[in-house]
CSV table of C-alpha atoms in Angstrom, one decimal:
chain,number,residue,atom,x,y,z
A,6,UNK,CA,-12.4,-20.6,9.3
A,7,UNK,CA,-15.6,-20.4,11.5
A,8,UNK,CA,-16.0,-16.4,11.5
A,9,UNK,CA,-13.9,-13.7,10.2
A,10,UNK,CA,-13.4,-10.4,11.9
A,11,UNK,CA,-12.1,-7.3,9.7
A,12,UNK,CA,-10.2,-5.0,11.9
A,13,UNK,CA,-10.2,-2.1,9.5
A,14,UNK,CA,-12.4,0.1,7.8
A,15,UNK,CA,-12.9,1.8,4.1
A,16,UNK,CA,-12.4,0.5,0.8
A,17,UNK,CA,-9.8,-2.3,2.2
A,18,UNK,CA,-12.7,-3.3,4.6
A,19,UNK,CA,-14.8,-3.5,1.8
A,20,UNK,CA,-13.0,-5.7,-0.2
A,21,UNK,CA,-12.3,-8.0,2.5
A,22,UNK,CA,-15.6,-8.8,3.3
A,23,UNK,CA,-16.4,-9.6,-0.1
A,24,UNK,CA,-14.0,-11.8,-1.0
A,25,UNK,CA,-14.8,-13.7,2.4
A,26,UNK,CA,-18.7,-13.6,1.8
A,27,UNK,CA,-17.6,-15.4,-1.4
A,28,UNK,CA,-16.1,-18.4,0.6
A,29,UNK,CA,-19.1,-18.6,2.7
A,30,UNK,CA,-17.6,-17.1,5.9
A,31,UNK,CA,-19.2,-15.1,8.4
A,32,UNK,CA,-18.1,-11.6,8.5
A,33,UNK,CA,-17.9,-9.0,11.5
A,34,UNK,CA,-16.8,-5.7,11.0
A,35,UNK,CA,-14.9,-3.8,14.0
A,36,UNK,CA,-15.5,-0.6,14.1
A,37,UNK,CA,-15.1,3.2,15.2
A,38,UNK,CA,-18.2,5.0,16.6
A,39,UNK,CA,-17.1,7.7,13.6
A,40,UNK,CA,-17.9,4.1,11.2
A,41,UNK,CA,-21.4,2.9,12.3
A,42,UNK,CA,-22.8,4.1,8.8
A,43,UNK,CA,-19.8,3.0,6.7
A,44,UNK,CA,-20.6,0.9,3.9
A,45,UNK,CA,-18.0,-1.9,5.2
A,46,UNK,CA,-21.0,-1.7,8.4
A,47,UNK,CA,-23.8,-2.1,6.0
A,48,UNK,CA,-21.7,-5.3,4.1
A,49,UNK,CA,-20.8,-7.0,7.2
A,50,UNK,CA,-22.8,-9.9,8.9
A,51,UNK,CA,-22.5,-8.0,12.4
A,52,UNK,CA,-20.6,-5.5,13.6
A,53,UNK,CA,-19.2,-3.9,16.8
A,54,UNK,CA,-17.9,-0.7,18.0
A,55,UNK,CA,-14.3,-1.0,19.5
A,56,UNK,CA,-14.1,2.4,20.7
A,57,UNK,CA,-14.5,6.7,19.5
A,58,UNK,CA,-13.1,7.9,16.1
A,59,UNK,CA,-9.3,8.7,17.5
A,60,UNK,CA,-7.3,5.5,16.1
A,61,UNK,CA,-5.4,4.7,19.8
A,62,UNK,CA,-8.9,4.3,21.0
A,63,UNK,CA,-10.7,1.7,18.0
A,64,UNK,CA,-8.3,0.9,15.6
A,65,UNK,CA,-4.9,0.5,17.4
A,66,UNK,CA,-6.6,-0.9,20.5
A,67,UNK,CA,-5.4,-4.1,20.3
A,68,UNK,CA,-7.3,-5.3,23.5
A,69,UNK,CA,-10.6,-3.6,22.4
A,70,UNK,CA,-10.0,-6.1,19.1
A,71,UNK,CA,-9.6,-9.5,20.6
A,72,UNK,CA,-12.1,-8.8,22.8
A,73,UNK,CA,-14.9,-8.1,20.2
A,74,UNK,CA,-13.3,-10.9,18.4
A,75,UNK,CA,-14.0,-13.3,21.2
A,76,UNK,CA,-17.5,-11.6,21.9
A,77,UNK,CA,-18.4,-12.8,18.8
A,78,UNK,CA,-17.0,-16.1,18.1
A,79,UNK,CA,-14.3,-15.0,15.8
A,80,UNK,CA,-11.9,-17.2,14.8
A,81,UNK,CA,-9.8,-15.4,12.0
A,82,UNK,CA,-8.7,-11.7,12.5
A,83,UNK,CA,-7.8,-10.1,9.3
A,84,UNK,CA,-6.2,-6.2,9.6
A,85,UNK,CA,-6.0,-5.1,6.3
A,86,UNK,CA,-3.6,-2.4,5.7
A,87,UNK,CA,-2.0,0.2,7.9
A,88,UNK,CA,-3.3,0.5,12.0
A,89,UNK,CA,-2.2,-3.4,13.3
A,90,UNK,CA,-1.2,-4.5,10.4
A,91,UNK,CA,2.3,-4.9,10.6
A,92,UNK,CA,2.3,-4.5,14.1
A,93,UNK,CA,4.3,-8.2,15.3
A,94,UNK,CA,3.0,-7.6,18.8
A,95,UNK,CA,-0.3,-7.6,17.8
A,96,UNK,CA,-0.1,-10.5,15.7
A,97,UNK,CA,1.5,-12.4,18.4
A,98,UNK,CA,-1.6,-11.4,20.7
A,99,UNK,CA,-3.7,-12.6,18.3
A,100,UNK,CA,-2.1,-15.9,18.2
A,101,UNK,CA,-1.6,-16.5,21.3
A,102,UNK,CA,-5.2,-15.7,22.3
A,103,UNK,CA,-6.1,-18.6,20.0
A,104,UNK,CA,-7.2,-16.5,17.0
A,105,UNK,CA,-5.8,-16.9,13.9
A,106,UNK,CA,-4.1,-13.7,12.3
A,107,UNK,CA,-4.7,-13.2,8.1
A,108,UNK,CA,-1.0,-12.4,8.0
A,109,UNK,CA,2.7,-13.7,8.4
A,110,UNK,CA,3.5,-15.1,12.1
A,111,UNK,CA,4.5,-12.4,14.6
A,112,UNK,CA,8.6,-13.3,14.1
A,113,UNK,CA,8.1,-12.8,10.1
A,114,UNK,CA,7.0,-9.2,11.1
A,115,UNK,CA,9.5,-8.8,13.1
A,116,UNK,CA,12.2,-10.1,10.8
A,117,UNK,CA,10.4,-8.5,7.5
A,118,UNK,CA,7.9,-5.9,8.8
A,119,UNK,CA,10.4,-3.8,10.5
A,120,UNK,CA,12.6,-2.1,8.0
A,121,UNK,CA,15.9,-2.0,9.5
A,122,UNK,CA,15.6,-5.9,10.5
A,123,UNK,CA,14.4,-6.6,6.9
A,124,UNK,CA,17.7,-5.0,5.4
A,125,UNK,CA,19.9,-7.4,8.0
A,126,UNK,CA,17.2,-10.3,6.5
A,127,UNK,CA,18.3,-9.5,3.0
A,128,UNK,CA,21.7,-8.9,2.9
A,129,UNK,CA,22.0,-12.1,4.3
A,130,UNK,CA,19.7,-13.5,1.6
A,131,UNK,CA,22.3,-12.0,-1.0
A,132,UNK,CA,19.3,-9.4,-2.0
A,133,UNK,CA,20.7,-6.0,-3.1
A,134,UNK,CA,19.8,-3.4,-0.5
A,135,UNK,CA,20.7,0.7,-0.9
A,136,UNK,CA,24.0,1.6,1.5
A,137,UNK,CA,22.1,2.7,4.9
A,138,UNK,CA,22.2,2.0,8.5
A,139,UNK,CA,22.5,-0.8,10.3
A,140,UNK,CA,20.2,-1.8,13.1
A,141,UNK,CA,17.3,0.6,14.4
A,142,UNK,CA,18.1,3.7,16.0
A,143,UNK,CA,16.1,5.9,18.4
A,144,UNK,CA,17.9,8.8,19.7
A,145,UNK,CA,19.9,11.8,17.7
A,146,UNK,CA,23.6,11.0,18.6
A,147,UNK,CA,23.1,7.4,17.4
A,148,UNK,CA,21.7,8.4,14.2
A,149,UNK,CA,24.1,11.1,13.5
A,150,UNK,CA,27.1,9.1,13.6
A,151,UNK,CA,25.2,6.6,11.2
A,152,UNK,CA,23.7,9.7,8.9
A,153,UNK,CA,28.0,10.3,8.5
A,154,UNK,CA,28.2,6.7,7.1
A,155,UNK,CA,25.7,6.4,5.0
A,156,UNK,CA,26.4,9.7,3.2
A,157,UNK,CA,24.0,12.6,2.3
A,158,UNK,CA,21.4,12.8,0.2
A,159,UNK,CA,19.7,10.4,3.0
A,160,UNK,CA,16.1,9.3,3.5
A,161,UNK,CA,15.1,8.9,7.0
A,162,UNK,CA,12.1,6.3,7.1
A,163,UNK,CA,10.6,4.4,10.4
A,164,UNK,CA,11.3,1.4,10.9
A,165,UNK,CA,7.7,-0.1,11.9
A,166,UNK,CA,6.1,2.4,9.2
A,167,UNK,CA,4.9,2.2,5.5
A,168,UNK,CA,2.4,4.7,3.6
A,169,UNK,CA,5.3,7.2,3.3
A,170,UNK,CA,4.7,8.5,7.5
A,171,UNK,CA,7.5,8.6,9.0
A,172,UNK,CA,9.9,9.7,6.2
A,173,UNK,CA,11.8,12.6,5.5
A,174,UNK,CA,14.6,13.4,2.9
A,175,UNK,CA,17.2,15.2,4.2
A,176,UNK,CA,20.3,17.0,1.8
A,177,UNK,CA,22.7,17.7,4.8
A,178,UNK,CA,23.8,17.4,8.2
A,179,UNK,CA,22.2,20.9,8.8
A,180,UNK,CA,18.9,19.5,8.2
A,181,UNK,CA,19.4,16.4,9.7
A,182,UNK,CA,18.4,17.0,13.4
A,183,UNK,CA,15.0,18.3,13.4
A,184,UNK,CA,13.6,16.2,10.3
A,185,UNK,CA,14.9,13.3,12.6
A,186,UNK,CA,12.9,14.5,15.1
A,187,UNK,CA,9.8,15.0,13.0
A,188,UNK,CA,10.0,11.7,11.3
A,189,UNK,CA,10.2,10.4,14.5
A,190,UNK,CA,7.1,11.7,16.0
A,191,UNK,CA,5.2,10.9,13.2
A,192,UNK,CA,6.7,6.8,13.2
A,193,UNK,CA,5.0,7.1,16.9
A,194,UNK,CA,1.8,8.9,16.1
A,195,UNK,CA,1.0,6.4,12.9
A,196,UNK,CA,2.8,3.1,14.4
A,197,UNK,CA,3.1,3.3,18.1
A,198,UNK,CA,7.2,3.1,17.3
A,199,UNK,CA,9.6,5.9,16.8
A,200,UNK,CA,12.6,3.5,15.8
A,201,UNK,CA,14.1,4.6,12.8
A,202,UNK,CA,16.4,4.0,10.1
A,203,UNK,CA,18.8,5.8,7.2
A,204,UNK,CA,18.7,5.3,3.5
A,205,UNK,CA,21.2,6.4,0.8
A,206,UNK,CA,18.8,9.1,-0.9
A,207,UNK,CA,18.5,8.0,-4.8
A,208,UNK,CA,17.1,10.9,-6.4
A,209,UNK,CA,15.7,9.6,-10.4
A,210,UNK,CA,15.1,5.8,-9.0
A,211,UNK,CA,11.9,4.1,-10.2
A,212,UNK,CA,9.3,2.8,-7.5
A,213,UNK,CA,9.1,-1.4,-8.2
A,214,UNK,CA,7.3,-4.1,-6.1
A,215,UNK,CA,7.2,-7.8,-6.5
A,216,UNK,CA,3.7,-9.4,-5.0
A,217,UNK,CA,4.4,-12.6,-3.2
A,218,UNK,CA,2.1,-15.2,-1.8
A,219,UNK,CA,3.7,-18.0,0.5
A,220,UNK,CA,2.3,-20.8,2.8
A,221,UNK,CA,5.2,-21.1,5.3
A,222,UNK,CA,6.6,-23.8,2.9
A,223,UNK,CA,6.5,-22.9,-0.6
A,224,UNK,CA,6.6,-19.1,-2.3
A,225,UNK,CA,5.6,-17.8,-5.4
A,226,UNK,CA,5.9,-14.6,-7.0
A,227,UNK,CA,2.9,-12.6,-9.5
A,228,UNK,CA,5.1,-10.2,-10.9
A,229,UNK,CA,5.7,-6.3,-10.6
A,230,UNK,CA,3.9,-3.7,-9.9
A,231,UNK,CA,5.4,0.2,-10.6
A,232,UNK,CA,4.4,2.7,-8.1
A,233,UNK,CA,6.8,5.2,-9.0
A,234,UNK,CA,4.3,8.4,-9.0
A,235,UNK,CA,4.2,10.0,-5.7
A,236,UNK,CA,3.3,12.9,-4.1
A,237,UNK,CA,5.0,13.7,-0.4
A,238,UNK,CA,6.1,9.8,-0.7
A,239,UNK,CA,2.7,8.7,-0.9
A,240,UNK,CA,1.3,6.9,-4.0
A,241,UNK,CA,-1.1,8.2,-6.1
A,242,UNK,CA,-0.9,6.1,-9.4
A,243,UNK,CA,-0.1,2.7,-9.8
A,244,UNK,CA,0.4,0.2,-12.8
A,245,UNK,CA,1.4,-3.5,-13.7
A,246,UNK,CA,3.4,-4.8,-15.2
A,247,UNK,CA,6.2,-2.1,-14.7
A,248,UNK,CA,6.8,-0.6,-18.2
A,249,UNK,CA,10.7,0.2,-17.5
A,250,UNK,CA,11.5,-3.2,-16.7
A,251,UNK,CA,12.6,-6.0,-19.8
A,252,UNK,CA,12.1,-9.7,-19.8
A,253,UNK,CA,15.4,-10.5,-18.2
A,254,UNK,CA,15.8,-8.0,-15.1
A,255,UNK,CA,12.0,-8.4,-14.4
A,256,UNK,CA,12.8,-12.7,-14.1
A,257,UNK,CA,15.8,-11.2,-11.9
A,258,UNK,CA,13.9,-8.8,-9.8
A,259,UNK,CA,10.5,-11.0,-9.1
A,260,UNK,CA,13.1,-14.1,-8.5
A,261,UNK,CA,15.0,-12.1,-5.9
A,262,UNK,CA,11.6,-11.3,-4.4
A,263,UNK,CA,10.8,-15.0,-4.1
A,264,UNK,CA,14.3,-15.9,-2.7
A,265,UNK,CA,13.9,-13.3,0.4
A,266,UNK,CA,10.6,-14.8,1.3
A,267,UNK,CA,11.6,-18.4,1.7
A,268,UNK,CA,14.5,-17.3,3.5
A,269,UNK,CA,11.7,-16.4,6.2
A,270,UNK,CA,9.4,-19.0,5.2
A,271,UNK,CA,6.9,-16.6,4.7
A,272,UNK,CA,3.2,-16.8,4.8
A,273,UNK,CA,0.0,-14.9,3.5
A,274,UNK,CA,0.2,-12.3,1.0
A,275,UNK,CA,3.5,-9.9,1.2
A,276,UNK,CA,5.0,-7.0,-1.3
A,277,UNK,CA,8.4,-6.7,-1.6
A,278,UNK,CA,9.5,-3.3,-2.9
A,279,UNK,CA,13.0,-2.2,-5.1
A,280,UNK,CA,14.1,1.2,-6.3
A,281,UNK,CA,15.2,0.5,-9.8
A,282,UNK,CA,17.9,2.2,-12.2
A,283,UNK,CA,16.8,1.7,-15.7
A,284,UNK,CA,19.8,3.4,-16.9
A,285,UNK,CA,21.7,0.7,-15.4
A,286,UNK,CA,19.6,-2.1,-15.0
A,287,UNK,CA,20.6,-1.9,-11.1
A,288,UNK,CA,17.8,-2.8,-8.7
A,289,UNK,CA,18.0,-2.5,-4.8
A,290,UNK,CA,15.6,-4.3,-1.9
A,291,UNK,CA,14.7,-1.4,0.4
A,292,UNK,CA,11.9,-3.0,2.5
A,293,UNK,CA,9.2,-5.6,2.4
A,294,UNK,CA,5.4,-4.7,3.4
A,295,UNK,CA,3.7,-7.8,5.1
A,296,UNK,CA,0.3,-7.2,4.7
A,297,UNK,CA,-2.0,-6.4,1.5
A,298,UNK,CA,-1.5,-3.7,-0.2
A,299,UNK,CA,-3.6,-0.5,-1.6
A,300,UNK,CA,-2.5,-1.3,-5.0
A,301,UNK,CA,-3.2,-4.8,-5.0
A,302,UNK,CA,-5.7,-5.1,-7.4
A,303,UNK,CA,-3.8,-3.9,-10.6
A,304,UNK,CA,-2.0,-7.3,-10.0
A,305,UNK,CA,-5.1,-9.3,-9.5
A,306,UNK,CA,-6.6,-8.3,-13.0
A,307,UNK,CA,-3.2,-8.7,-14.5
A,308,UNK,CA,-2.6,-12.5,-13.0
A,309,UNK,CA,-6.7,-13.6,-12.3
A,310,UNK,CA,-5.6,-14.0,-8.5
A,311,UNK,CA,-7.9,-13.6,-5.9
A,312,UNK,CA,-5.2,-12.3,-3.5
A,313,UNK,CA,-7.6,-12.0,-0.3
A,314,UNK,CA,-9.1,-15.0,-0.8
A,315,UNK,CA,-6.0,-16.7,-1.3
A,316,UNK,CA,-4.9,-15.0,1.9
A,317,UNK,CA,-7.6,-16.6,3.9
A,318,UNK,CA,-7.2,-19.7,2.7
A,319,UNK,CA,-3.4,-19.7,3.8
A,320,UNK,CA,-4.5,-18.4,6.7
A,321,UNK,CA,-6.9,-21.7,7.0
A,322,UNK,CA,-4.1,-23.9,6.7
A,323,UNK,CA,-4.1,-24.8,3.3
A,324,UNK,CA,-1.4,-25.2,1.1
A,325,UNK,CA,-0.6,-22.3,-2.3
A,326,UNK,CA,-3.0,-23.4,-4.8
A,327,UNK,CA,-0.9,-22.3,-7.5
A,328,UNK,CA,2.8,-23.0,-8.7
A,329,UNK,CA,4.6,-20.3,-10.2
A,330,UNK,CA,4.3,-21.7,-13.7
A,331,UNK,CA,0.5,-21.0,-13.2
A,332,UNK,CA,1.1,-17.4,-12.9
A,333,UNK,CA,1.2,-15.4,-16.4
A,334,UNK,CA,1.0,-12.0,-16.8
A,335,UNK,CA,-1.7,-10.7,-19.3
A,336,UNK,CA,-2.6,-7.4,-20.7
A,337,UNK,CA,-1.7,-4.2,-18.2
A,338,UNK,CA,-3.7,-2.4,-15.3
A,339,UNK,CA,-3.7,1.0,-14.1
A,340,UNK,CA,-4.7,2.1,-10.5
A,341,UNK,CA,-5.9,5.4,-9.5
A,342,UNK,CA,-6.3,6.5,-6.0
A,343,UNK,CA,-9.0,9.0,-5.4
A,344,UNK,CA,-8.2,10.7,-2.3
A,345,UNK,CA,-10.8,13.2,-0.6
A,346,UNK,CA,-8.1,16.6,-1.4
A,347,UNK,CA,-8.4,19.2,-3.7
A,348,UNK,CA,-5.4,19.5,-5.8
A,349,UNK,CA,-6.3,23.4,-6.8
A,350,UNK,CA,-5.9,24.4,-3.4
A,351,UNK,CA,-2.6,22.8,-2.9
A,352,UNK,CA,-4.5,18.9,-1.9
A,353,UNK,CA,-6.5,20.4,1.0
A,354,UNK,CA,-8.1,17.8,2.8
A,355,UNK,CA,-12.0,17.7,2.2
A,356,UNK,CA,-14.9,16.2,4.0
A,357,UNK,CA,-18.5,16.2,3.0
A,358,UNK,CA,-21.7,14.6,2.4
A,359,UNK,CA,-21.7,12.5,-1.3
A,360,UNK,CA,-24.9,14.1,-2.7
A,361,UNK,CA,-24.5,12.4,-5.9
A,362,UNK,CA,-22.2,9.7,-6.8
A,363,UNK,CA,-22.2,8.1,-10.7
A,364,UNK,CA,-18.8,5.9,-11.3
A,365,UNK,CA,-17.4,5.5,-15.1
A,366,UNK,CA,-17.5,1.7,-15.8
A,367,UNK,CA,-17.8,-1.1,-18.8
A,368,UNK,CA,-15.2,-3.3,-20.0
A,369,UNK,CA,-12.0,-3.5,-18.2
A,370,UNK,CA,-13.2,-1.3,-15.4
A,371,UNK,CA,-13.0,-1.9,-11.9
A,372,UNK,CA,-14.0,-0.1,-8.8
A,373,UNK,CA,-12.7,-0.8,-4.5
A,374,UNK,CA,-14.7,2.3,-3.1
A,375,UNK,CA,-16.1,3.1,0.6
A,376,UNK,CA,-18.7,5.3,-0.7
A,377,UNK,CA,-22.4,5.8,-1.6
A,378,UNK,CA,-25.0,8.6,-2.1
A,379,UNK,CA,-25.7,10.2,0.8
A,380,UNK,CA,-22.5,9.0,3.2
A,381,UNK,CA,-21.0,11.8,5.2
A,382,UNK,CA,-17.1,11.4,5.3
A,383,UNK,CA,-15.7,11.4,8.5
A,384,UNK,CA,-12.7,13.4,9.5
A,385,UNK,CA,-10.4,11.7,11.0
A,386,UNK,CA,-8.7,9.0,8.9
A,387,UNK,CA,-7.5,9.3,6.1
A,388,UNK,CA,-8.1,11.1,3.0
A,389,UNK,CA,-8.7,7.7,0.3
A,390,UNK,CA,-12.1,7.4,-0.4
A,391,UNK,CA,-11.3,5.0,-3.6
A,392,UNK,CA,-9.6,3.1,-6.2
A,393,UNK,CA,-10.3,3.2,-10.5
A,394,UNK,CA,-8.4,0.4,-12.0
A,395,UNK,CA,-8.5,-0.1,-15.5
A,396,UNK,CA,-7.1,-2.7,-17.9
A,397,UNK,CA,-7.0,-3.8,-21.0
A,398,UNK,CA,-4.5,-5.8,-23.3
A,399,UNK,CA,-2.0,-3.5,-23.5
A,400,UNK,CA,-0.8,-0.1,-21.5
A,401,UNK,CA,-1.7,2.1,-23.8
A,402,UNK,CA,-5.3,0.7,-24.3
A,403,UNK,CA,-5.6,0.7,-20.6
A,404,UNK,CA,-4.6,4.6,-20.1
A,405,UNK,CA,-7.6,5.1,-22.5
A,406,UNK,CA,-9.7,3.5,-20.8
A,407,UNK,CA,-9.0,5.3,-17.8
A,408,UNK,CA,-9.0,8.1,-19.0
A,409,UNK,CA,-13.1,7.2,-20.6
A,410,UNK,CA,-13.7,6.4,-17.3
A,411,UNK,CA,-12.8,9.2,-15.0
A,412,UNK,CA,-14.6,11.4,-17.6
A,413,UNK,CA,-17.8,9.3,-16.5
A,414,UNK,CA,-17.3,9.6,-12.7
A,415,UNK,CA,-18.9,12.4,-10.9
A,416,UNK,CA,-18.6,12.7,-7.3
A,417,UNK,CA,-20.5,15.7,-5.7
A,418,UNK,CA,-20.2,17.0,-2.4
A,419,UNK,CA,-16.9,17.2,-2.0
A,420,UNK,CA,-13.2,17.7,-3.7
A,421,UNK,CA,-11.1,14.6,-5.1
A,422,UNK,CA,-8.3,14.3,-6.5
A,423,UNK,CA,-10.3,12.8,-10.2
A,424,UNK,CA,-8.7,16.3,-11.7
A,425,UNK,CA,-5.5,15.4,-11.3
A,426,UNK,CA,-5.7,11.8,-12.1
A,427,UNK,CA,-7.2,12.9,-15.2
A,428,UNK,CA,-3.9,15.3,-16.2
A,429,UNK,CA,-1.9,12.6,-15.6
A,430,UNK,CA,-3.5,10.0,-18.2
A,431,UNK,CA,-3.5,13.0,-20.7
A,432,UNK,CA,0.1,13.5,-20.2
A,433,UNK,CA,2.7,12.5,-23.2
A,434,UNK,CA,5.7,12.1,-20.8
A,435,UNK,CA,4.1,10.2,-18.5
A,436,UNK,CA,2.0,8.1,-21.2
A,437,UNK,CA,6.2,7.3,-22.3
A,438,UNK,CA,6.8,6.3,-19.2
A,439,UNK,CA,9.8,8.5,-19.1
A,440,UNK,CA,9.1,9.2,-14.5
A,441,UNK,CA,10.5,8.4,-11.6
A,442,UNK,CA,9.6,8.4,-8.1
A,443,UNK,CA,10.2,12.6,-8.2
A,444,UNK,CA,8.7,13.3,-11.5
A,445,UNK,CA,5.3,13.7,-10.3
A,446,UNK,CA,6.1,16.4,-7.8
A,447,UNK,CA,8.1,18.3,-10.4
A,448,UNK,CA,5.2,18.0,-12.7
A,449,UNK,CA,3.0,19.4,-10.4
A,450,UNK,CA,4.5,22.7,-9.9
A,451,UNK,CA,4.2,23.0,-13.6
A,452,UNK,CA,0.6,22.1,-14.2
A,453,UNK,CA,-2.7,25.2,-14.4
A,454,UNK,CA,-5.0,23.6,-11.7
């Protein structure tokens, strides 16, 4: 790998760059005109503006990529998270333009990327899926007759889609025709798709995720992540190892994980994601996310893995440079996302200039941030401005330490969501681990902002 471009921005954009910097490869940043003074612009070795802040003009113009990739002698396209991501057809574009993508092949996508396709994938793998649909469906009458099937409670989700967009839950057939609609809009606002799929609705299920690194050949798992806290089916707060799960379902769940990615013979870095009963023990494949993920870092500082730099050297050609008996888990990490919303005025979004900026840090503390003194958010993405892990040996210990050091932190200029993340590390039920993927909304309603 010559040259990398980073088709992204913000704290994932960030991160990228570093880890690639570290491997001694050039890095270009693409960017929005709205990103020019970003500190992924700043990091970067060059940059280059693919177009004005709306995403469909810069960072889902897929032609406006590859050709600032080939203006600059790219070799290596890497897209992060969300925009292109998971998008097959982009991958393939890439591929074929004789670029290499950071990511699974264009027919992995396709197979794992897209929900709906990813159920079909696992079922034949002999991975437990929820009851749901079958195949992706685009237009009302299809998806009523399926929504009778499958049975209400249902969650509607789209099928390209990930980050919660493109999801609605939806108690009876009453409902069902105009949150269709919305979710659908939505799928084709965030993902340039409005297929869509149905879920049995599992109301008290725990959120669990099994990261997975293959090479096209060979697979290995590095354990579980818990991602059950959610607001509006977004996560907020994120932790690993999951403290629900025991010795022997969590070798069940992470083995299932791996057995679903070699049935694709997947490659890069991939998260494959469960609701769990932990009054039963029950755990059920509901989709598979084949990109990096937000909360990948609790898992690096839990397993020592570099998971973007192994990603680009997959991408490079190279074997896994680790078998699964080199992967331990040690101690516990917490993630907190620190969106730019104010959660006493009901998470309004918030923009603003950072006129003072002061992290908490020390031992065990770790910080994936877009921001610095005197940056100006812009308005038009969204609303993450960063993420506070924290470990230590134990879960317990690392709640502390969180909670020392968003105590530290003091962001001025604008409203983030520190306030709540704060609550939440205080709180004795959650501290128990006695959630679920509902609890956090329920708790909300209760809290004194």
């Amino acid at each position: 790998m010559k040259k990398l471009l980073v088709a992204n921005r913000g704290e994932i954009a960030v991160r990228i760059i570093r880890s690639a910097k570290e491997l001694g490869i050039p890095v270009v940043l693409a960017h929005s005109s709205a990103d020019k003074e970003s500190l992924a612009a700043q990091l970067a070795d060059e940059c280059v503006e693919i177009g004005p802040p709306q995403v469909a003009k810069s960072y889902l113009n897929q032609e406006a990529i590859i050709a600032a990739a080939k203006s600059v002698g790219a070799d290596a396209i890497h897209p992060g998270y969300g925009f292109l991501a998971e998008n097959a057809g982009f991958a393939t574009l890439v591929e074929n333009s004789g670029i290499t993508f950071v990511g699974p092949k264009g027919d992995t996508i396709i197979l794992m990327g897209d929900k709906a396709q990813a159920r079909s994938t696992a079922m034949a793998a002999n991975v437990p899926v929820v009851p749901g649909s079958q195949g992706i469906l685009r237009n009302l009458t299809e998806a009523l007759s399926a929504a009778k099937d499958v049975g209400y409670p249902l969650i509607i989700k789209a099928a390209a889609g990930g980050g919660g967009k493109g999801m609605r839950v939806v108690e009876s057939e009453a409902q069902f025709a105009k949150e269709f609609e919305v979710a659908q809009r939505e799928g084709l606002s965030a993902f340039g798709d409005d297929g869509m799929y149905l879920e049995r609705f599992i109301p008290r299920a725990r959120h669990i995720e099994v990261q997975v690194l293959g090479d096209g050949e060979n697979v290995i798992h590095l354990y579980d992540r818990e991602c059950s806290l959610q607001r509006r089916r977004q996560k907020v707060f994120e932790e690993a190892p999951s403290p629900a799960l025991n010795a022997e379902v969590r070798e069940k769940l992470c083995a299932s994980a791996v057995t679903l990615a070699k049935s694709v013979n997947y490659r890069g870095a991939g998260t494959v994601e469960y609701l769990f009963d932990d009054h039963t023990g029950e755990f059920f494949f509901i989709e598979m996310n084949t990109r990096i993920q937000v909360e990948h870092p609790i898992t690096e500082m839990i397993t020592g893995v570099d998971l973007i730099r192994e990603m680009l050297h997959i991408a490079s050609g190279r074997a896994l440079r680790y078998q699964q008996s080199d992967i331990a888990i040690r101690g516990a990490a917490i993630e907190c996302r620190i969106n730019a919303e104010d959660p006493t005025n009901n998470f309004m979004p918030n923009i603003g200039k950072i006129e003072k900026l002061q992290w908490g840090s020390g031992p065990g503390i770790r910080i994936d941030s877009m921001l610095y003194e005197g940056y100006s958010v812009p308005p038009f993405y969204d609303s993450m401005l960063a993420k506070m892990i924290a470990w230590d040996e134990c879960r317990e210990e690392a709640l502390a330490r969180m909670e020392r050091a968003i105590r530290e932190t003091k962001i001025d200029g604008l409203k983030t969501t520190l306030l709540l993340h704060l609550k939440l590390v205080k709180d004795a039920e959650m501290r128990a681990a006695n959630t679920h993927t509902n609890w956090l909304e329920d708790w909300m309603v209760r809290q004194e902002w």
